[in-house]
Amino acid sequence: VSKQMLEQVLRELQPLCTTEQQFIEKFFQLSHDAADLQVLEVSRRTMSSTVPLASPPSSLIQASAGTVGLEEPTTQLLSEIFSCLEPELRGFLDVCNKVHPFSCLQVLVTLNDSIFEMWGSSSALPSSFLNTVLGNMLLLAKNSFNKCIGTLCKEIEEAKMPSKLKGGILPSVSRFEEFVNFSEEVFRTARRRGELDKAHLRLASSVFSSINSLSSANMKVNTDMVMMENFHHIHRFLCQKKIHCLEDKKREAKQRYSEHMEKYVIKYLGQPLEKLHHFFEGLKTRVAQGVKEEEVSFQLAYSKQELRKVIEKYPGKEVRRALETLYRKIHKYLSPEENLLPVVWQAMEQKFLHQYQEFEDLIQRCYAGSGIAMDFTMEDLLSYFNSITLSN
């Protein structure tokens, strides 16, 4: 509603100011002659003696000082006649901005488009006085817009995490999405969007900073899981919106989503085969410290007997049960709206198979000829993962 009212006000102002300008120029016979200034002064004194008028705003006088020739006396006289116009417009814009938290976007677009249309119109001579007034209003609108974006950035960056955060999309991400949706609709037919592009970049940086701050937040859920889901959400959202200035942010979101999914998978990777995982991690550490692969089995903690004891703890049925438990845990905490469970579970399967192959290789290198082997094969693992996926 405020947008329509502002458009109507601006539509009615141009013919009014243009008509008044043409009348003044004709009535006072203003031309490029220097005597025009004397005509102006006489007219001002005459008007001042009959109708008390407020002094024109200093911003208008300063802006008008740059005009030359025919426009200078006309502009100054119009400033006297319409001295209340700028204060009234300022008040009107203040009301518009209070209607909705993001009304300043509509005000900015409406003013920008009106100025473009006025300059592109051949039906009427643009009034330099009106140009000055609208220019001042545009600066005011840009200032309100920048303040709005600054406040929103601060709100996003300083947003406190819910005390019982269980995952899902963060409030700061939802706020960013809400603004982008609204602003893109407002600027859909706008002649210019430079201010909006700058705002989008500022807000994207703020929301990325907000997600990064989770690493130090006290949460009951896995931090990497929450960061993975939120960066995935932003990436998917930006793919849908196709906003050119946010292409780099879209790529960054994809990269961060992939990084945190990898960390999340690795964190849970050792759980189904925890003791085997710890055994072979220690084995790799000894080799990295300089112990030869063929001699590491002579160390008491990594003897053939110790390896057999660990392997005995993981018969095939136990491994399948552990994988089912892991699936349920991942399913419990991942938010359904992002639908990342199939993707994470696929990544978990690939990492798990890679880990199994690594264990097999270490047994072949460090315990060659011992005949020691795990109770399950690669084919068994593929069967376990497949059946868990199909049954869920």
mmCIF file of C-alpha atoms in Angstrom:
data_model
loop_
_atom_site.group_PDB
_atom_site.id
_atom_site.type_symbol
_atom_site.label_atom_id
_atom_site.label_comp_id
_atom_site.label_asym_id
_atom_site.label_seq_id
_atom_site.Cartn_x
_atom_site.Cartn_y
_atom_site.Cartn_z
ATOM 1 C CA VAL A 1 0.000 0.000 0.000
ATOM 2 C CA SER A 2 2.773 2.476 0.930
ATOM 3 C CA LYS A 3 4.518 1.674 -2.373
ATOM 4 C CA GLN A 4 1.375 2.526 -4.362
ATOM 5 C CA MET A 5 0.838 5.741 -2.398
ATOM 6 C CA LEU A 6 4.458 6.822 -2.955
ATOM 7 C CA GLU A 7 4.180 6.094 -6.680
ATOM 8 C CA GLN A 8 1.004 8.171 -6.848
ATOM 9 C CA VAL A 9 2.621 11.085 -5.010
ATOM 10 C CA LEU A 10 5.625 11.043 -7.351
ATOM 11 C CA ARG A 11 3.414 10.775 -10.462
ATOM 12 C CA GLU A 12 1.481 13.865 -9.420
ATOM 13 C CA LEU A 13 4.539 15.887 -8.452
ATOM 14 C CA GLN A 14 6.227 15.910 -11.848
ATOM 15 C CA PRO A 15 3.440 17.596 -13.893
ATOM 16 C CA LEU A 16 2.810 19.998 -11.009
ATOM 17 C CA CYS A 17 6.422 21.147 -10.792
ATOM 18 C CA THR A 18 6.895 21.154 -14.561
ATOM 19 C CA THR A 19 3.772 23.266 -15.117
ATOM 20 C CA GLU A 20 4.834 25.711 -12.398
ATOM 21 C CA GLN A 21 8.307 25.940 -13.901
ATOM 22 C CA GLN A 22 6.940 26.702 -17.357
ATOM 23 C CA PHE A 23 4.571 29.349 -15.950
ATOM 24 C CA ILE A 24 7.384 31.082 -14.029
ATOM 25 C CA GLU A 25 9.675 31.144 -17.046
ATOM 26 C CA LYS A 26 6.909 32.567 -19.238
ATOM 27 C CA PHE A 27 5.461 35.036 -16.712
ATOM 28 C CA PHE A 28 8.817 36.492 -15.642
ATOM 29 C CA GLN A 29 10.230 36.142 -19.163
ATOM 30 C CA LEU A 30 13.345 34.451 -17.820
ATOM 31 C CA SER A 31 16.151 33.982 -20.313
ATOM 32 C CA HIS A 32 19.905 33.633 -20.338
ATOM 33 C CA ASP A 33 20.183 37.388 -19.839
ATOM 34 C CA ALA A 34 21.905 38.481 -16.616
ATOM 35 C CA ALA A 35 18.933 40.731 -15.878
ATOM 36 C CA ASP A 36 16.998 37.591 -14.954
ATOM 37 C CA LEU A 37 18.584 37.679 -11.537
ATOM 38 C CA GLN A 38 17.089 41.129 -10.939
ATOM 39 C CA VAL A 39 13.666 39.848 -12.039
ATOM 40 C CA LEU A 40 14.039 36.976 -9.624
ATOM 41 C CA GLU A 41 14.960 39.258 -6.736
ATOM 42 C CA VAL A 42 11.971 41.551 -7.399
ATOM 43 C CA SER A 43 9.626 38.566 -7.595
ATOM 44 C CA ARG A 44 10.981 37.146 -4.355
ATOM 45 C CA ARG A 45 10.485 40.459 -2.502
ATOM 46 C CA THR A 46 6.975 40.783 -3.898
ATOM 47 C CA MET A 47 6.047 37.275 -2.809
ATOM 48 C CA SER A 48 7.660 37.659 0.619
ATOM 49 C CA SER A 49 5.678 40.832 1.294
ATOM 50 C CA THR A 50 2.358 39.136 0.551
ATOM 51 C CA VAL A 51 2.774 35.515 1.627
ATOM 52 C CA PRO A 52 5.065 34.487 4.505
ATOM 53 C CA LEU A 53 7.234 31.670 3.135
ATOM 54 C CA ALA A 54 9.810 29.556 4.877
ATOM 55 C CA SER A 55 13.371 29.660 3.601
ATOM 56 C CA PRO A 56 14.176 26.848 1.232
ATOM 57 C CA PRO A 57 16.121 23.949 2.736
ATOM 58 C CA SER A 58 19.856 24.604 2.676
ATOM 59 C CA SER A 59 20.433 21.304 0.854
ATOM 60 C CA LEU A 60 18.269 22.544 -2.011
ATOM 61 C CA ILE A 61 20.023 25.901 -2.206
ATOM 62 C CA GLN A 62 23.425 24.179 -2.282
ATOM 63 C CA ALA A 63 22.257 21.698 -4.886
ATOM 64 C CA SER A 64 20.700 24.447 -6.953
ATOM 65 C CA ALA A 65 23.853 26.551 -6.875
ATOM 66 C CA GLY A 66 25.388 24.245 -9.440
ATOM 67 C CA THR A 67 22.683 24.927 -12.033
ATOM 68 C CA VAL A 68 23.376 27.575 -14.652
ATOM 69 C CA GLY A 69 21.596 29.737 -17.199
ATOM 70 C CA LEU A 70 17.845 29.420 -17.447
ATOM 71 C CA GLU A 71 17.457 26.948 -14.596
ATOM 72 C CA GLU A 72 19.139 28.944 -11.819
ATOM 73 C CA PRO A 73 16.535 31.679 -11.143
ATOM 74 C CA THR A 74 13.679 29.258 -11.877
ATOM 75 C CA THR A 75 14.970 26.690 -9.407
ATOM 76 C CA GLN A 76 15.456 29.264 -6.670
ATOM 77 C CA LEU A 77 11.944 30.611 -7.149
ATOM 78 C CA LEU A 78 10.452 27.104 -7.088
ATOM 79 C CA SER A 79 12.342 26.483 -3.850
ATOM 80 C CA GLU A 80 10.436 29.399 -2.321
ATOM 81 C CA ILE A 81 7.063 28.284 -3.644
ATOM 82 C CA PHE A 82 7.485 24.625 -2.639
ATOM 83 C CA SER A 83 9.522 25.173 0.525
ATOM 84 C CA CYS A 84 7.427 22.652 2.485
ATOM 85 C CA LEU A 85 7.736 19.886 -0.148
ATOM 86 C CA GLU A 86 10.959 18.282 1.029
ATOM 87 C CA PRO A 87 10.037 18.186 4.756
ATOM 88 C CA GLU A 88 6.661 16.696 3.831
ATOM 89 C CA LEU A 89 8.281 14.044 1.639
ATOM 90 C CA ARG A 90 10.752 13.206 4.410
ATOM 91 C CA GLY A 91 7.870 12.681 6.798
ATOM 92 C CA PHE A 92 6.043 10.558 4.264
ATOM 93 C CA LEU A 93 9.102 8.342 3.732
ATOM 94 C CA ASP A 94 9.433 7.904 7.496
ATOM 95 C CA VAL A 95 5.861 6.625 7.617
ATOM 96 C CA CYS A 96 6.541 4.257 4.699
ATOM 97 C CA ASN A 97 9.599 2.827 6.457
ATOM 98 C CA LYS A 98 7.589 2.079 9.593
ATOM 99 C CA VAL A 99 4.941 0.038 7.760
ATOM 100 C CA HIS A 100 7.222 -3.011 7.301
ATOM 101 C CA PRO A 101 10.780 -3.804 8.499
ATOM 102 C CA PHE A 102 11.948 -3.944 4.872
ATOM 103 C CA SER A 103 9.812 -1.101 3.470
ATOM 104 C CA CYS A 104 12.977 0.887 2.781
ATOM 105 C CA LEU A 105 13.619 -1.509 -0.137
ATOM 106 C CA GLN A 106 10.338 -0.583 -1.803
ATOM 107 C CA VAL A 107 10.966 3.119 -1.180
ATOM 108 C CA LEU A 108 14.429 2.873 -2.741
ATOM 109 C CA VAL A 109 13.180 1.033 -5.837
ATOM 110 C CA THR A 110 10.212 3.392 -6.304
ATOM 111 C CA LEU A 111 12.372 6.528 -6.084
ATOM 112 C CA ASN A 112 15.053 5.087 -8.358
ATOM 113 C CA ASP A 113 12.521 4.064 -10.995
ATOM 114 C CA SER A 114 10.652 7.376 -10.800
ATOM 115 C CA ILE A 115 13.828 9.365 -11.408
ATOM 116 C CA PHE A 116 14.741 7.131 -14.357
ATOM 117 C CA GLU A 117 11.270 7.476 -15.834
ATOM 118 C CA MET A 118 11.307 11.247 -15.382
ATOM 119 C CA TRP A 119 14.581 11.598 -17.256
ATOM 120 C CA GLY A 120 13.425 9.193 -19.931
ATOM 121 C CA SER A 121 10.165 11.056 -20.499
ATOM 122 C CA SER A 122 9.997 13.293 -23.557
ATOM 123 C CA SER A 123 6.510 14.563 -22.784
ATOM 124 C CA ALA A 124 7.593 17.023 -20.110
ATOM 125 C CA LEU A 125 10.692 19.035 -19.320
ATOM 126 C CA PRO A 126 12.210 17.703 -16.066
ATOM 127 C CA SER A 127 12.229 20.315 -13.340
ATOM 128 C CA SER A 128 15.703 20.853 -11.908
ATOM 129 C CA PHE A 129 14.037 21.762 -8.619
ATOM 130 C CA LEU A 130 12.171 18.460 -8.529
ATOM 131 C CA ASN A 131 15.358 16.642 -9.524
ATOM 132 C CA THR A 132 17.083 18.150 -6.509
ATOM 133 C CA VAL A 133 14.264 17.234 -4.132
ATOM 134 C CA LEU A 134 14.017 13.667 -5.423
ATOM 135 C CA GLY A 135 17.814 13.393 -5.344
ATOM 136 C CA ASN A 136 17.740 14.319 -1.662
ATOM 137 C CA MET A 137 14.972 11.781 -1.054
ATOM 138 C CA LEU A 138 16.970 9.118 -2.866
ATOM 139 C CA LEU A 139 19.981 9.785 -0.632
ATOM 140 C CA LEU A 140 17.681 9.519 2.374
ATOM 141 C CA ALA A 141 16.258 6.235 1.083
ATOM 142 C CA LYS A 142 19.751 4.809 0.495
ATOM 143 C CA ASN A 143 20.751 5.822 4.013
ATOM 144 C CA SER A 144 17.662 4.088 5.474
ATOM 145 C CA PHE A 145 18.399 1.019 3.357
ATOM 146 C CA ASN A 146 22.030 0.845 4.535
ATOM 147 C CA LYS A 147 20.947 1.224 8.164
ATOM 148 C CA CYS A 148 18.418 -1.578 7.695
ATOM 149 C CA ILE A 149 21.084 -3.879 6.229
ATOM 150 C CA GLY A 150 23.565 -2.977 8.979
ATOM 151 C CA THR A 151 20.995 -3.780 11.664
ATOM 152 C CA LEU A 152 20.100 -7.063 9.977
ATOM 153 C CA CYS A 153 23.779 -8.060 9.656
ATOM 154 C CA LYS A 154 24.317 -7.365 13.358
ATOM 155 C CA GLU A 155 21.165 -9.307 14.244
ATOM 156 C CA ILE A 156 22.399 -12.314 12.233
ATOM 157 C CA GLU A 157 25.961 -12.238 13.572
ATOM 158 C CA GLU A 158 24.925 -11.807 17.213
ATOM 159 C CA ALA A 159 22.031 -14.281 17.127
ATOM 160 C CA LYS A 160 22.181 -16.572 20.141
ATOM 161 C CA MET A 161 21.898 -20.267 19.532
ATOM 162 C CA PRO A 162 18.793 -21.939 20.962
ATOM 163 C CA SER A 163 19.692 -23.416 24.364
ATOM 164 C CA LYS A 164 18.394 -26.848 23.334
ATOM 165 C CA LEU A 165 19.500 -26.837 19.718
ATOM 166 C CA LYS A 166 18.926 -30.275 18.232
ATOM 167 C CA GLY A 167 20.045 -29.493 14.713
ATOM 168 C CA GLY A 168 18.165 -28.258 11.699
ATOM 169 C CA ILE A 169 18.210 -24.868 10.031
ATOM 170 C CA LEU A 170 19.466 -22.017 12.204
ATOM 171 C CA PRO A 171 17.371 -18.865 12.761
ATOM 172 C CA SER A 172 20.087 -16.706 11.154
ATOM 173 C CA VAL A 173 19.922 -18.779 7.946
ATOM 174 C CA SER A 174 16.129 -18.529 7.849
ATOM 175 C CA ARG A 175 16.392 -14.763 8.373
ATOM 176 C CA PHE A 176 18.838 -14.446 5.467
ATOM 177 C CA GLU A 177 16.545 -16.534 3.249
ATOM 178 C CA GLU A 178 13.535 -14.405 4.225
ATOM 179 C CA PHE A 179 15.325 -11.175 3.277
ATOM 180 C CA VAL A 180 16.607 -12.513 -0.050
ATOM 181 C CA ASN A 181 13.143 -13.774 -1.041
ATOM 182 C CA PHE A 182 11.505 -10.461 -0.164
ATOM 183 C CA SER A 183 14.172 -8.258 -1.740
ATOM 184 C CA GLU A 184 14.340 -10.227 -4.985
ATOM 185 C CA GLU A 185 10.580 -9.847 -5.378
ATOM 186 C CA VAL A 186 10.778 -6.080 -4.712
ATOM 187 C CA PHE A 187 13.700 -5.602 -7.123
ATOM 188 C CA ARG A 188 12.279 -7.982 -9.760
ATOM 189 C CA THR A 189 11.503 -5.146 -12.206
ATOM 190 C CA ALA A 190 13.860 -2.514 -10.784
ATOM 191 C CA ARG A 191 16.022 -0.460 -13.180
ATOM 192 C CA ARG A 192 19.032 -0.735 -10.862
ATOM 193 C CA ARG A 193 20.075 -3.283 -8.251
ATOM 194 C CA GLY A 194 23.598 -2.212 -7.306
ATOM 195 C CA GLU A 195 22.597 -1.426 -3.701
ATOM 196 C CA LEU A 196 20.835 -4.778 -3.367
ATOM 197 C CA ASP A 197 23.840 -6.749 -4.651
ATOM 198 C CA LYS A 198 26.084 -5.070 -2.073
ATOM 199 C CA ALA A 199 23.519 -5.842 0.635
ATOM 200 C CA HIS A 200 23.305 -9.496 -0.409
ATOM 201 C CA LEU A 201 27.085 -9.868 -0.157
ATOM 202 C CA ARG A 202 27.166 -8.235 3.293
ATOM 203 C CA LEU A 203 24.362 -10.435 4.577
ATOM 204 C CA ALA A 204 25.857 -13.616 3.094
ATOM 205 C CA SER A 205 29.152 -12.877 4.864
ATOM 206 C CA SER A 206 27.258 -12.308 8.119
ATOM 207 C CA VAL A 207 25.321 -15.562 7.878
ATOM 208 C CA PHE A 208 28.495 -17.521 7.060
ATOM 209 C CA SER A 209 30.142 -15.917 10.099
ATOM 210 C CA SER A 210 27.111 -16.884 12.200
ATOM 211 C CA ILE A 211 27.394 -20.544 11.157
ATOM 212 C CA ASN A 212 31.158 -20.548 11.765
ATOM 213 C CA SER A 213 30.603 -19.345 15.336
ATOM 214 C CA LEU A 214 28.920 -22.679 16.080
ATOM 215 C CA SER A 215 32.339 -24.273 16.515
ATOM 216 C CA SER A 216 32.653 -22.521 19.876
ATOM 217 C CA ALA A 217 28.979 -22.853 20.830
ATOM 218 C CA ASN A 218 27.892 -25.203 23.584
ATOM 219 C CA MET A 219 25.605 -27.612 21.757
ATOM 220 C CA LYS A 220 24.302 -31.048 22.631
ATOM 221 C CA VAL A 221 24.503 -32.212 19.034
ATOM 222 C CA ASN A 222 27.390 -32.674 16.638
ATOM 223 C CA THR A 223 28.614 -29.278 15.437
ATOM 224 C CA ASP A 224 29.750 -30.588 12.063
ATOM 225 C CA MET A 225 26.280 -32.031 11.444
ATOM 226 C CA VAL A 226 24.593 -28.656 12.065
ATOM 227 C CA MET A 227 27.146 -26.792 9.925
ATOM 228 C CA MET A 228 26.845 -29.394 7.164
ATOM 229 C CA GLU A 229 23.051 -29.053 7.049
ATOM 230 C CA ASN A 230 23.034 -25.262 7.118
ATOM 231 C CA PHE A 231 25.686 -24.815 4.423
ATOM 232 C CA HIS A 232 23.831 -27.404 2.336
ATOM 233 C CA HIS A 233 20.599 -25.434 2.832
ATOM 234 C CA ILE A 234 22.254 -22.170 1.733
ATOM 235 C CA HIS A 235 23.823 -23.830 -1.304
ATOM 236 C CA ARG A 236 20.504 -25.338 -2.385
ATOM 237 C CA PHE A 237 18.719 -22.018 -1.803
ATOM 238 C CA LEU A 238 21.256 -20.027 -3.851
ATOM 239 C CA CYS A 239 21.055 -22.581 -6.665
ATOM 240 C CA GLN A 240 17.323 -21.921 -6.836
ATOM 241 C CA LYS A 241 17.598 -18.110 -6.706
ATOM 242 C CA LYS A 242 20.391 -17.806 -9.332
ATOM 243 C CA ILE A 243 21.692 -14.466 -8.021
ATOM 244 C CA HIS A 244 24.783 -13.534 -10.012
ATOM 245 C CA CYS A 245 26.584 -11.576 -7.277
ATOM 246 C CA LEU A 246 26.324 -14.568 -4.895
ATOM 247 C CA GLU A 247 27.913 -17.143 -7.206
ATOM 248 C CA ASP A 248 31.143 -17.176 -5.176
ATOM 249 C CA LYS A 249 29.154 -17.571 -1.956
ATOM 250 C CA LYS A 250 27.238 -20.449 -3.517
ATOM 251 C CA ARG A 251 30.485 -22.234 -4.366
ATOM 252 C CA GLU A 252 31.860 -21.528 -0.900
ATOM 253 C CA ALA A 253 28.698 -22.943 0.711
ATOM 254 C CA LYS A 254 29.062 -26.142 -1.332
ATOM 255 C CA GLN A 255 32.700 -26.473 -0.321
ATOM 256 C CA ARG A 256 31.921 -25.912 3.369
ATOM 257 C CA TYR A 257 29.024 -28.368 3.241
ATOM 258 C CA SER A 258 31.312 -31.042 1.757
ATOM 259 C CA GLU A 259 34.067 -30.348 4.323
ATOM 260 C CA HIS A 260 31.746 -30.690 7.302
ATOM 261 C CA MET A 261 30.051 -33.796 5.910
ATOM 262 C CA GLU A 262 33.485 -35.387 5.654
ATOM 263 C CA LYS A 263 34.286 -34.439 9.255
ATOM 264 C CA TYR A 264 30.896 -35.710 10.393
ATOM 265 C CA VAL A 265 31.364 -39.053 8.634
ATOM 266 C CA ILE A 266 34.897 -39.475 9.981
ATOM 267 C CA LYS A 267 33.716 -38.777 13.534
ATOM 268 C CA TYR A 268 31.281 -41.695 13.414
ATOM 269 C CA LEU A 269 33.396 -43.905 11.164
ATOM 270 C CA GLY A 270 35.197 -45.714 13.977
ATOM 271 C CA GLN A 271 32.118 -46.505 16.072
ATOM 272 C CA PRO A 272 30.982 -49.803 14.459
ATOM 273 C CA LEU A 273 34.551 -51.218 14.634
ATOM 274 C CA GLU A 274 35.811 -49.113 17.524
ATOM 275 C CA LYS A 275 38.428 -51.484 18.974
ATOM 276 C CA LEU A 276 39.707 -52.486 15.525
ATOM 277 C CA HIS A 277 39.876 -48.809 14.614
ATOM 278 C CA HIS A 278 41.957 -47.958 17.694
ATOM 279 C CA PHE A 279 44.232 -50.978 17.161
ATOM 280 C CA PHE A 280 45.117 -50.077 13.587
ATOM 281 C CA GLU A 281 45.415 -46.335 14.356
ATOM 282 C CA GLY A 282 48.027 -47.239 16.982
ATOM 283 C CA LEU A 283 49.716 -49.565 14.511
ATOM 284 C CA LYS A 284 49.977 -46.780 11.912
ATOM 285 C CA THR A 285 51.407 -44.455 14.562
ATOM 286 C CA ARG A 286 54.195 -46.933 15.385
ATOM 287 C CA VAL A 287 55.084 -47.309 11.693
ATOM 288 C CA ALA A 288 55.059 -43.507 11.290
ATOM 289 C CA GLN A 289 57.458 -43.276 14.241
ATOM 290 C CA GLY A 290 59.981 -45.493 12.421
ATOM 291 C CA VAL A 291 59.118 -49.071 13.393
ATOM 292 C CA LYS A 292 59.431 -51.347 10.338
ATOM 293 C CA GLU A 293 56.177 -52.926 9.138
ATOM 294 C CA GLU A 294 57.552 -56.458 9.349
ATOM 295 C CA GLU A 295 58.744 -55.857 12.940
ATOM 296 C CA VAL A 296 55.740 -54.073 14.447
ATOM 297 C CA SER A 297 54.038 -57.392 15.304
ATOM 298 C CA PHE A 298 56.861 -58.147 17.772
ATOM 299 C CA GLN A 299 55.650 -55.317 19.995
ATOM 300 C CA LEU A 300 53.459 -56.707 22.765
ATOM 301 C CA ALA A 301 50.505 -54.351 22.181
ATOM 302 C CA TYR A 302 50.452 -55.200 18.443
ATOM 303 C CA SER A 303 51.294 -58.874 18.496
ATOM 304 C CA LYS A 304 49.481 -61.456 16.388
ATOM 305 C CA GLN A 305 47.740 -62.686 19.525
ATOM 306 C CA GLU A 306 46.416 -59.164 20.321
ATOM 307 C CA LEU A 307 45.214 -58.716 16.759
ATOM 308 C CA ARG A 308 43.306 -62.045 16.894
ATOM 309 C CA LYS A 309 41.669 -60.979 20.191
ATOM 310 C CA VAL A 310 40.424 -57.750 18.642
ATOM 311 C CA ILE A 311 39.202 -59.451 15.459
ATOM 312 C CA GLU A 312 37.249 -62.027 17.507
ATOM 313 C CA LYS A 313 35.182 -59.195 18.982
ATOM 314 C CA TYR A 314 33.764 -58.395 15.514
ATOM 315 C CA PRO A 315 31.989 -61.348 13.938
ATOM 316 C CA GLY A 316 29.845 -60.499 10.909
ATOM 317 C CA LYS A 317 26.577 -60.387 12.876
ATOM 318 C CA GLU A 318 28.036 -57.912 15.382
ATOM 319 C CA VAL A 319 29.280 -55.637 12.590
ATOM 320 C CA ARG A 320 25.838 -55.605 10.961
ATOM 321 C CA ARG A 321 24.203 -54.782 14.321
ATOM 322 C CA ALA A 322 26.680 -51.948 14.915
ATOM 323 C CA LEU A 323 25.971 -50.488 11.463
ATOM 324 C CA GLU A 324 22.212 -50.602 12.129
ATOM 325 C CA THR A 325 22.761 -48.737 15.418
ATOM 326 C CA LEU A 326 24.847 -46.121 13.595
ATOM 327 C CA TYR A 327 22.144 -45.671 10.936
ATOM 328 C CA ARG A 328 19.483 -45.087 13.589
ATOM 329 C CA LYS A 329 21.684 -42.534 15.354
ATOM 330 C CA ILE A 330 22.315 -40.574 12.135
ATOM 331 C CA HIS A 331 18.610 -40.782 11.251
ATOM 332 C CA LYS A 332 17.634 -39.447 14.678
ATOM 333 C CA TYR A 333 19.681 -36.278 14.496
ATOM 334 C CA LEU A 334 19.604 -35.294 10.826
ATOM 335 C CA SER A 335 16.738 -32.902 10.065
ATOM 336 C CA PRO A 336 14.200 -34.388 7.618
ATOM 337 C CA GLU A 337 13.734 -31.121 5.659
ATOM 338 C CA GLU A 338 17.261 -31.273 4.248
ATOM 339 C CA ASN A 339 16.926 -34.970 3.292
ATOM 340 C CA LEU A 340 20.649 -35.551 3.728
ATOM 341 C CA LEU A 341 20.338 -39.035 5.238
ATOM 342 C CA PRO A 342 20.795 -40.918 1.905
ATOM 343 C CA VAL A 343 23.780 -38.709 0.994
ATOM 344 C CA VAL A 344 25.460 -39.070 4.403
ATOM 345 C CA TRP A 345 24.806 -42.804 4.546
ATOM 346 C CA GLN A 346 26.293 -43.258 1.064
ATOM 347 C CA ALA A 347 29.383 -41.278 2.137
ATOM 348 C CA MET A 348 29.557 -43.386 5.312
ATOM 349 C CA GLU A 349 29.479 -46.573 3.226
ATOM 350 C CA GLN A 350 32.307 -45.392 0.960
ATOM 351 C CA LYS A 351 34.473 -44.352 3.911
ATOM 352 C CA PHE A 352 33.725 -47.593 5.758
ATOM 353 C CA LEU A 353 34.682 -49.743 2.770
ATOM 354 C CA HIS A 354 37.857 -47.706 2.356
ATOM 355 C CA GLN A 355 38.656 -48.245 6.053
ATOM 356 C CA TYR A 356 38.084 -51.990 5.712
ATOM 357 C CA GLN A 357 40.452 -52.121 2.729
ATOM 358 C CA GLU A 358 43.048 -50.209 4.754
ATOM 359 C CA PHE A 359 42.763 -52.741 7.602
ATOM 360 C CA GLU A 360 43.199 -55.593 5.129
ATOM 361 C CA ASP A 361 46.296 -53.961 3.614
ATOM 362 C CA LEU A 362 47.871 -53.416 7.055
ATOM 363 C CA ILE A 363 47.299 -57.080 7.972
ATOM 364 C CA GLN A 364 48.947 -58.172 4.694
ATOM 365 C CA ARG A 365 51.959 -55.896 5.219
ATOM 366 C CA CYS A 366 52.513 -56.216 8.968
ATOM 367 C CA TYR A 367 51.316 -59.791 9.572
ATOM 368 C CA ALA A 368 52.312 -61.448 6.278
ATOM 369 C CA GLY A 369 51.901 -65.236 6.245
ATOM 370 C CA SER A 370 50.049 -65.310 9.565
ATOM 371 C CA GLY A 371 46.759 -66.392 7.996
ATOM 372 C CA ILE A 372 44.923 -63.808 10.126
ATOM 373 C CA ALA A 373 41.788 -62.394 8.492
ATOM 374 C CA MET A 374 38.682 -60.544 9.619
ATOM 375 C CA ASP A 375 35.457 -62.505 10.064
ATOM 376 C CA PHE A 376 33.651 -60.566 7.299
ATOM 377 C CA THR A 377 34.543 -59.682 3.721
ATOM 378 C CA MET A 378 34.055 -56.662 1.475
ATOM 379 C CA GLU A 379 31.062 -58.437 -0.087
ATOM 380 C CA ASP A 380 29.558 -58.952 3.373
ATOM 381 C CA LEU A 381 29.875 -55.237 4.135
ATOM 382 C CA LEU A 382 28.205 -54.277 0.850
ATOM 383 C CA SER A 383 25.385 -56.671 1.708
ATOM 384 C CA TYR A 384 24.993 -55.142 5.207
ATOM 385 C CA PHE A 385 24.788 -51.591 3.892
ATOM 386 C CA ASN A 386 22.413 -52.559 1.103
ATOM 387 C CA SER A 387 19.987 -54.364 3.391
ATOM 388 C CA ILE A 388 19.999 -51.504 5.945
ATOM 389 C CA THR A 389 19.265 -48.972 3.189
ATOM 390 C CA LEU A 390 16.430 -51.069 1.720
ATOM 391 C CA SER A 391 14.830 -51.828 5.087
ATOM 392 C CA ASN A 392 14.676 -48.128 5.976
#
